[in-house]
XYZ file of C-alpha atoms in Angstrom:
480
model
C 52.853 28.736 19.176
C 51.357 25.525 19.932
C 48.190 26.877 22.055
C 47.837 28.914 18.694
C 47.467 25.643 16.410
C 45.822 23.965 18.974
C 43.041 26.824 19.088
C 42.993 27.360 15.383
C 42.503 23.172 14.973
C 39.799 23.214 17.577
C 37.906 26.192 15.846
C 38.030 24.166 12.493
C 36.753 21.313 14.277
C 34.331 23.083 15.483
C 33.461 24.979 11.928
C 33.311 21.494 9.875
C 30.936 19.878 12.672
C 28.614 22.822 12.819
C 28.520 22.772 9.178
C 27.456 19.160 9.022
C 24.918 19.434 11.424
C 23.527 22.618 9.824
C 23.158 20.670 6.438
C 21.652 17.722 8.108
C 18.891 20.043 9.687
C 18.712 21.781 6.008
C 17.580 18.469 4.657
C 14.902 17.554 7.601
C 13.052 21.048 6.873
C 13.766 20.605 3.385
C 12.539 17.267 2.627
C 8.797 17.899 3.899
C 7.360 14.869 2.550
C 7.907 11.297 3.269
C 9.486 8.526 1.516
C 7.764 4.669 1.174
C 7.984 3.973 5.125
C 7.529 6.989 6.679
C 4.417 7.824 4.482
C 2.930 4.396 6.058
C 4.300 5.376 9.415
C 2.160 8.851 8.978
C -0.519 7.397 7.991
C -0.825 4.974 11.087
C -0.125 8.866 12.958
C -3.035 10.250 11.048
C -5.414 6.868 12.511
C -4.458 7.891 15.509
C -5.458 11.696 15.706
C -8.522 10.525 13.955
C -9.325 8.091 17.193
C -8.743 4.984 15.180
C -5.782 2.308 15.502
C -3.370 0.802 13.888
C -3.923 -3.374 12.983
C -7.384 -3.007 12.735
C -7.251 0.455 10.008
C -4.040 -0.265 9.105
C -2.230 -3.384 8.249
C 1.547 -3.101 8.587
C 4.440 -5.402 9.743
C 6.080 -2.854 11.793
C 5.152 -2.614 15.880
C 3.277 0.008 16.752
C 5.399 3.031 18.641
C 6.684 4.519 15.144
C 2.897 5.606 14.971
C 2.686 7.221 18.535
C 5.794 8.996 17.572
C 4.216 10.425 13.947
C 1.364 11.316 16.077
C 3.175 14.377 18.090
C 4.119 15.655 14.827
C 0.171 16.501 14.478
C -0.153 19.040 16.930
C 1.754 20.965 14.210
C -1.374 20.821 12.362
C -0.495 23.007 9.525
C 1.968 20.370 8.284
C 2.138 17.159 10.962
C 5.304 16.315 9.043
C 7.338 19.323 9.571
C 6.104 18.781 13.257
C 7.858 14.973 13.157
C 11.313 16.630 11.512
C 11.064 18.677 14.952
C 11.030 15.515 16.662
C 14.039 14.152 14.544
C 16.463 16.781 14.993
C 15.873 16.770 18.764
C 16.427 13.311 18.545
C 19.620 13.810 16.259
C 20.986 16.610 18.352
C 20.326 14.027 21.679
C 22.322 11.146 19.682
C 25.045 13.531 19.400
C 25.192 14.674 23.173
C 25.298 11.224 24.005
C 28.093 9.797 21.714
C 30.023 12.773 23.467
C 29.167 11.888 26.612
C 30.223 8.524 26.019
C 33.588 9.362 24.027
C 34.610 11.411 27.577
C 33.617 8.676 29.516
C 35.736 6.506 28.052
C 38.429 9.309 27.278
C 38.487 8.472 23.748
C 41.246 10.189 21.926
C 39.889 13.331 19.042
C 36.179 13.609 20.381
C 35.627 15.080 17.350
C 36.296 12.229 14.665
C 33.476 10.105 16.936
C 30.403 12.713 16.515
C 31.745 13.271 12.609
C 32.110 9.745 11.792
C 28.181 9.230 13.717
C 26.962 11.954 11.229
C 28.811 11.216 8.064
C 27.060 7.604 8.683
C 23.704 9.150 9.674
C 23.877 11.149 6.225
C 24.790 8.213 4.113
C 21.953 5.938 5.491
C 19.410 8.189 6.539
C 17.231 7.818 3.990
C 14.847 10.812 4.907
C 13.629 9.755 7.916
C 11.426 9.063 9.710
C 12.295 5.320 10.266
C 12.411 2.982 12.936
C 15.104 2.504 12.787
C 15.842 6.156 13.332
C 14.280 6.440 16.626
C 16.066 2.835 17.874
C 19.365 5.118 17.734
C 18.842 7.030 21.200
C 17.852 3.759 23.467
C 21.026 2.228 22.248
C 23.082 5.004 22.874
C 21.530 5.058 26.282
C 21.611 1.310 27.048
C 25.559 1.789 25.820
C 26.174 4.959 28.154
C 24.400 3.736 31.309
C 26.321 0.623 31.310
C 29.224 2.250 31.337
C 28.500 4.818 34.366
C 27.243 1.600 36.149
C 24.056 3.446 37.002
C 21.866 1.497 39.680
C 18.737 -0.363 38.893
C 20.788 -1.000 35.197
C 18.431 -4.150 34.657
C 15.228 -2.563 34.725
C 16.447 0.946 32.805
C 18.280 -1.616 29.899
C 14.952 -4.180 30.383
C 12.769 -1.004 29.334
C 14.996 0.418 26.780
C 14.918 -2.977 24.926
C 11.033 -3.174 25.189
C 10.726 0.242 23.501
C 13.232 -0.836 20.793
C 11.402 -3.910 19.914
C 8.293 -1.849 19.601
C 9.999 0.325 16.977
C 11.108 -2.936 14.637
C 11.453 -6.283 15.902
C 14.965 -6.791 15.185
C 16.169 -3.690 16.704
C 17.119 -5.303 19.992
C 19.928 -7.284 18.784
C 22.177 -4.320 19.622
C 20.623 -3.661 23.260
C 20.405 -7.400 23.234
C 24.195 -7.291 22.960
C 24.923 -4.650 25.532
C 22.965 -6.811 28.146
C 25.189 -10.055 27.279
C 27.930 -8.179 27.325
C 26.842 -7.000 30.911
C 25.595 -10.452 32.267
C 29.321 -12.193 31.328
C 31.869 -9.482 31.904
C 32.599 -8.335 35.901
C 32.948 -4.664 34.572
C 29.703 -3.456 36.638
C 29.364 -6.381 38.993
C 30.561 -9.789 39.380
C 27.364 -11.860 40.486
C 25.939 -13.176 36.917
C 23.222 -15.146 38.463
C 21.486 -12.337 39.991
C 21.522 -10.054 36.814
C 20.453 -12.851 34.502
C 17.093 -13.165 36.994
C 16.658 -8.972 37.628
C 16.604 -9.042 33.745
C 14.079 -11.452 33.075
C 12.133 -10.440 35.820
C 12.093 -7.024 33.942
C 11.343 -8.165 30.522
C 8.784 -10.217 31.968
C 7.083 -7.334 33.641
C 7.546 -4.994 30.445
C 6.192 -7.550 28.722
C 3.258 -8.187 30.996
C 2.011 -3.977 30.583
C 2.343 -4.129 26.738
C -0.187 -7.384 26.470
C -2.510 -5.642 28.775
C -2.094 -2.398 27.306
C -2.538 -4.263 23.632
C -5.436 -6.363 24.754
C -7.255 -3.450 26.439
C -7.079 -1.487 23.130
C -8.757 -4.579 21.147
C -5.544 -4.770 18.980
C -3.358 -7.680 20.922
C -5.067 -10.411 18.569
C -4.318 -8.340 15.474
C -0.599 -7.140 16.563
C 0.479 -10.801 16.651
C -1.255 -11.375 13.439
C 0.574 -8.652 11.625
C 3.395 -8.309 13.450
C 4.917 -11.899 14.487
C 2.474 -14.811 12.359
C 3.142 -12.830 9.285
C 7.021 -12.326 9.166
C 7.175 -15.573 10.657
C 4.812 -17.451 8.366
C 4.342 -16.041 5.215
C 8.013 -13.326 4.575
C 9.728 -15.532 1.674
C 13.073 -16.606 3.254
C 16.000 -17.672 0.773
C 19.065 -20.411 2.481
C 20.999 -19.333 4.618
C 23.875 -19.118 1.406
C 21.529 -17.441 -1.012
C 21.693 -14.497 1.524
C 25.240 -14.484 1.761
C 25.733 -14.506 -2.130
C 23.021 -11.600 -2.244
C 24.270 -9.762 -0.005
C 27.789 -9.305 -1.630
C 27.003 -9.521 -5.064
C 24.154 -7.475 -5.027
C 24.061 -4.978 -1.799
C 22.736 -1.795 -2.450
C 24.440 0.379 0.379
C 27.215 2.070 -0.602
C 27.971 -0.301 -3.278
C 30.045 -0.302 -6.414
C 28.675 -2.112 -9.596
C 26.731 -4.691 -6.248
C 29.419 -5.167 -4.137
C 29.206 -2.730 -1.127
C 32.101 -0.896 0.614
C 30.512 -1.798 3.877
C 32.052 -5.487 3.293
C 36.048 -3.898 3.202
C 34.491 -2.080 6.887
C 33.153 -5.649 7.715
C 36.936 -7.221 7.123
C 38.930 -4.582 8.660
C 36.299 -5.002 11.768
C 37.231 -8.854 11.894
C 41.372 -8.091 11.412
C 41.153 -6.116 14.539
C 39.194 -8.490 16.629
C 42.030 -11.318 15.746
C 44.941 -8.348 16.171
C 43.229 -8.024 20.151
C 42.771 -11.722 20.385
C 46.420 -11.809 20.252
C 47.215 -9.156 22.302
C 45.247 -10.698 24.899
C 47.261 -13.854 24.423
C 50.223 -11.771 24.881
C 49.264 -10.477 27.895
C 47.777 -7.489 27.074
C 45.891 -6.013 30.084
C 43.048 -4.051 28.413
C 41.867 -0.190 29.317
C 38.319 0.669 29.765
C 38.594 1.935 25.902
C 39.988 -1.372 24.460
C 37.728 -3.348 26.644
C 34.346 -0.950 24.782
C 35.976 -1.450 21.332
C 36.483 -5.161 21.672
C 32.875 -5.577 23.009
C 31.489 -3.484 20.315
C 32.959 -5.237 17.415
C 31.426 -8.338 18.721
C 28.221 -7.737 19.481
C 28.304 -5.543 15.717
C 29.135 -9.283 14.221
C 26.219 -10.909 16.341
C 23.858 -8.157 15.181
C 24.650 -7.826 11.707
C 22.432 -10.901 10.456
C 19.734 -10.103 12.399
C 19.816 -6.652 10.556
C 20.160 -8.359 7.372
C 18.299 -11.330 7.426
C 15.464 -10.621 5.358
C 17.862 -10.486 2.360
C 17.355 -6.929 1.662
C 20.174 -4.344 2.148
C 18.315 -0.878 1.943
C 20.722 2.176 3.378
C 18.196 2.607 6.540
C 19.004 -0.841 7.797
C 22.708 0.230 8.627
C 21.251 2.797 11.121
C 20.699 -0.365 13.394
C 24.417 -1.242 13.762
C 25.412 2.859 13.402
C 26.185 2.771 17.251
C 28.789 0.372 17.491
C 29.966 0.693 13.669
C 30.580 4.651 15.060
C 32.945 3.816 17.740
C 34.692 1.407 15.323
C 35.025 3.723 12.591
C 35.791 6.556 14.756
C 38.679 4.428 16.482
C 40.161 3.766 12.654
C 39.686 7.488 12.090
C 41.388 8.477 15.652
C 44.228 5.852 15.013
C 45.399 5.752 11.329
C 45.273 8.244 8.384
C 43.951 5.760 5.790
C 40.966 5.839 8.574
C 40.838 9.441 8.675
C 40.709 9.534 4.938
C 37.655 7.326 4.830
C 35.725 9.077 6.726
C 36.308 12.276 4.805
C 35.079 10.107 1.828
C 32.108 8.737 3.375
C 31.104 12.572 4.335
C 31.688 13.704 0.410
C 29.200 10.550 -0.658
C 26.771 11.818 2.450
C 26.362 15.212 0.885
C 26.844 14.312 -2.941
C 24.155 11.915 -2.495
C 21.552 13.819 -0.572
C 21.903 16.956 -2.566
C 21.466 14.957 -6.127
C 18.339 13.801 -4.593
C 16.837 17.275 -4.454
C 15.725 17.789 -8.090
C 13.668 14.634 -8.213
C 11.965 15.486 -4.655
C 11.060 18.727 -6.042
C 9.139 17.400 -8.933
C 7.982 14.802 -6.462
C 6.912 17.405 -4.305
C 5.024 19.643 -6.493
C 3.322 16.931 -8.618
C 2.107 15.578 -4.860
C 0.753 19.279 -4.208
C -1.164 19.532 -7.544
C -3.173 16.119 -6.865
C -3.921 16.467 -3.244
C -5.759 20.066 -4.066
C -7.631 18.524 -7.015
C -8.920 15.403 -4.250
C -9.703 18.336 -1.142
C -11.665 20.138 -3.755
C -13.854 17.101 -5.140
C -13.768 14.913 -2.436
C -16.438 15.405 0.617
C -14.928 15.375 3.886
C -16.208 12.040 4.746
C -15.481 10.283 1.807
C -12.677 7.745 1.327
C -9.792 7.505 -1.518
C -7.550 4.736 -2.452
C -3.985 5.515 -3.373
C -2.582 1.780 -5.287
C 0.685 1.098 -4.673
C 3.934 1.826 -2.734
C 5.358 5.097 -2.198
C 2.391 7.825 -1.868
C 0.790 6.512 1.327
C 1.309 10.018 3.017
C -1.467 11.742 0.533
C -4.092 10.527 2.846
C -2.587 12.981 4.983
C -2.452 15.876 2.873
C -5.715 15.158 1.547
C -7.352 14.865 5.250
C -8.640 11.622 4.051
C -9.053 7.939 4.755
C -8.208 4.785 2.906
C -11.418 2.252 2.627
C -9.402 -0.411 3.625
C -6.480 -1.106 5.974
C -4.740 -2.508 3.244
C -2.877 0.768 2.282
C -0.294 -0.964 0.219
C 0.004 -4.333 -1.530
C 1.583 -7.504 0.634
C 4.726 -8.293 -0.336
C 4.129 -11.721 -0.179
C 1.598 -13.294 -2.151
C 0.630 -16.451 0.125
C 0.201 -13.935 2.904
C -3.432 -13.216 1.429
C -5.061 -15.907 3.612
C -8.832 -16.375 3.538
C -10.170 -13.402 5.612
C -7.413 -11.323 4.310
C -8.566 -12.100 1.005
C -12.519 -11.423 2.216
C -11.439 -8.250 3.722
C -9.943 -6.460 0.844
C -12.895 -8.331 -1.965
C -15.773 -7.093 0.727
C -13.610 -3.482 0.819
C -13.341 -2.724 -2.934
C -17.191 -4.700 -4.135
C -19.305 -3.501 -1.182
C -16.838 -0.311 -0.211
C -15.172 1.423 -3.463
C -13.459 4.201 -2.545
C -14.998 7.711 -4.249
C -11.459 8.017 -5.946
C -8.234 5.328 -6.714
C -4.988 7.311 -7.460
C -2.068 5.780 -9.318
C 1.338 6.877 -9.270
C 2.807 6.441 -13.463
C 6.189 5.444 -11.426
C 5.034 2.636 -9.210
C 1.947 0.945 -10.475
C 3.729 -0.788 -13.369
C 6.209 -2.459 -11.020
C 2.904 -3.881 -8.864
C 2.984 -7.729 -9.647
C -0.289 -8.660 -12.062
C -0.578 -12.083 -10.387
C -0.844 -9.960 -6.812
C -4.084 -10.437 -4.672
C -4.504 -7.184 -4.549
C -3.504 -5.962 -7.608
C -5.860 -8.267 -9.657
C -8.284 -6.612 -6.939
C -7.103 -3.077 -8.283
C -7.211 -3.554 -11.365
C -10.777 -5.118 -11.599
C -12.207 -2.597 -9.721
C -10.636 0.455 -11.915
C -12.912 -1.277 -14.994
C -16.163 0.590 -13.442
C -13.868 3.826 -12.693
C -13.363 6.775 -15.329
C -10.040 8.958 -15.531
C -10.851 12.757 -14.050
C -7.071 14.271 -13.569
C -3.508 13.676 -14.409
C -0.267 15.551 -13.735
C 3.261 14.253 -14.207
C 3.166 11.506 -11.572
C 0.138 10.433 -10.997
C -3.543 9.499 -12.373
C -7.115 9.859 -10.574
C -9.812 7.548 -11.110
C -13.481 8.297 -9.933
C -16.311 5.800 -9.287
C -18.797 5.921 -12.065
């Protein structure tokens, strides 16, 4: 009788989690057109197959292996983007193998609740795709899983696995960052903390040496400090240190009711546990191999999460940076108590409510994108470039086969960032450069702030421009 339940629970197990992951893969072939970031990240892909680069065609914030990533989605030349969502659900189905592989390494009670709770978070904060933060998911899990088989040479494998996460988005180390702490002051792989502190610097030192000669033989090591360190560092407006706080709980915008986001109840039940092991410890608790992960994780989770959050902002996607440890804490909650198990059936319900109300609007986004980007192949010579103002349509370069005039694809979101040459670049672009057409999305353009660089750029330039087409999202301007 029991085998019978136990077979019957397993095959539901195995029916829900199949049907999760099915829907998940529905919405990567479904949603075959990218949202804000990933149409930027494309169009840095797009560069690339055209034999240009990134930094000096294309100014951006983000480090630079998003774009060789985008750019194996164009041998799929039909539709490079359907080629990336191969990419991501390898990628997906990967992250999956190796929470699972970790879960049995650590024999972590109900398997199960651990790959659910990873996709009913992946769902929720997704945000279709094609993020950095996206591909940042499978090093961690690595760095996370190798530590824990105490696999030789662990320096240099964790060294490199932080290098390629930095070069996806600059605070996506904190994590792997973590992991490697957590290594250098615990005995759990070794006991000599001297000797990994110098094999890991050695090895960041030499990954660091190939990427500025790799960089500076490309011509772009001078530009990819510019964009991607001076900027942020200089010119990103930065509120005090209690500002953020205040925003960030009174106006989050993941998962949040009427501001105030659900993630912040996670965030307290996260630090009640830590104090309910402190105390255990004090009690003499000797901890297992899975108390001793759980512990670790929580903390290096709080060390992380301002570095994910310290721009102010609290988009969905951002969350996919702490998703590996916040898994194996959530999954723990679900594995231990009901009001945990209950949760996570909740945050699955919001995962699919949420992405499936989305698909009306990306229809009409969809088709009104289609419509526009056959009216610009059909009156636009192969060679000739287009300017799309704005945020959010970046990826109709792409499906028009055609180039921007400038590398300034989208306004900066900082105003003072428009130093002198940036501000010579983009007046010599538009007065000496005009692109053939300049297309307008009805949504976005109004929200572009008038006293913007660029926009007052825009906007001058459309006065010797005449209107030629116009569907439900968007207006064409040609050159007169």
């Amino acid at each position: 009788m029991n085998n019978d339940i136990s077979r019957i629970s397993l095959f539901v197990k195995k029916i829900i989690l199949s049907g999760v992951f099915l829907f998940i893969v529905f919405l990567h072939l479904y949603y075959l057109t990218p949202g804000v970031d990933a149409g930027i990240h494309m169009y840095g892909s797009f560069l690339i197959t055209k034999g240009l680069l990134p930094y000096k065609y294309l100014w951006n914030n983000k480090p630079p292996l998003i774009y060789v990533i985008g750019a194996i989605g164009f041998l799929l030349k039909s539709n490079p983007f359907l080629g990336v969502r191969v990419i991501e659900l390898a990628i997906f189905s990967c992250n999956l193998f190796l929470v699972g592989k970790i879960v049995r390494a650590v024999n972590l009670r109900e398997p199960f609740l651990y790959l659910l709770t990873f996709s009913a978070i992946y769902l929720v904060s997704w945000e279709q795709g094609f993020l950095t933060e996206t591909f940042d998911i499978p090093l961690t899990l690595a760095a996370l899983y190798l530590l824990i088989r105490k696999i030789k040479h662990y320096e240099l494998i964790c060294a490199f696995l932080l290098t390629a996460s930095f070069l996806l988005k600059q605070n996506a180390v904190a994590v792997i960052a973590g992991i490697m702490l957590v290594d250098v002051f615990s005995n759990y792989r070794q006991n000599n903390k001297k000797k990994k502190i110098i094999k890991y610097s050695i090895s960041l030192l030499f990954f660091s040496l190939l990427l500025y000669l790799l960089l500076s033989r490309l011509g772009i090591w001078n530009d990819f400090i510019d964009q991607v360190f001076i900027y942020n560092i200089k010119y990103e407006d930065r509120s005090s240190f209690g500002t953020l706080i205040v925003n960030h709980i009174r106006r989050n915008s993941f998962l949040s009711v009427k501001g105030i986001s659900t993630v912040l109840f996670f965030n307290i039940c996260i630090l009640l546990t830590l104090w309910k092991y402190g105390k255990m410890k004090r009690d003499g608790y000797v901890f297992e191999l899975k108390d001793w992960l759980l512990v670790n994780l929580i903390i290096i989770y709080i060390a992380s999460y301002y570095f994910v959050y310290m721009s102010g902002k609290s988009y969905p996607h951002y969350f996919m940076l702490l998703i590996v440890p916040a898994t194996f804490i959530m999954g723990h909650y679900a594995a231990e108590t009901k009001i945990g198990k209950i949760t996570l059936g909740i945050l699955l319900i919001v995962g699919f409510i949420s992405n499936i109300s989305a698909i009306p609007q990306y229809k009409k986004i969809y088709e009104n994108r289609k419509t526009v980007v056959y009216f610009l192949k059909n009156n636009t010579p192969a060679d000739e470039f287009i300017h799309i103002a704005g945020f959010g349509n970046q990826y109709l370069y792409v499906m028009a086969d055609r180039l921007s005039h400038t590398k300034f694809i989208l306004p900066l979101f900082e105003n003072n960032g428009y130093t002198t040459r940036y501000k010579s670049i983009l007046v010599n672009d538009f007065e000496k450069h005009p692109p053939l057409f300049i297309i307008l999305n009805k949504n976005n353009y109004k929200q572009l702030d008038p006293n913007n660089f660029y926009t007052e750029i825009v906007m001058k330039t459309l006065q010797r421009y005449r209107l030629v087409y116009e569907n439900e999202l968007y207006i064409v301007y040609k050159r007169n």
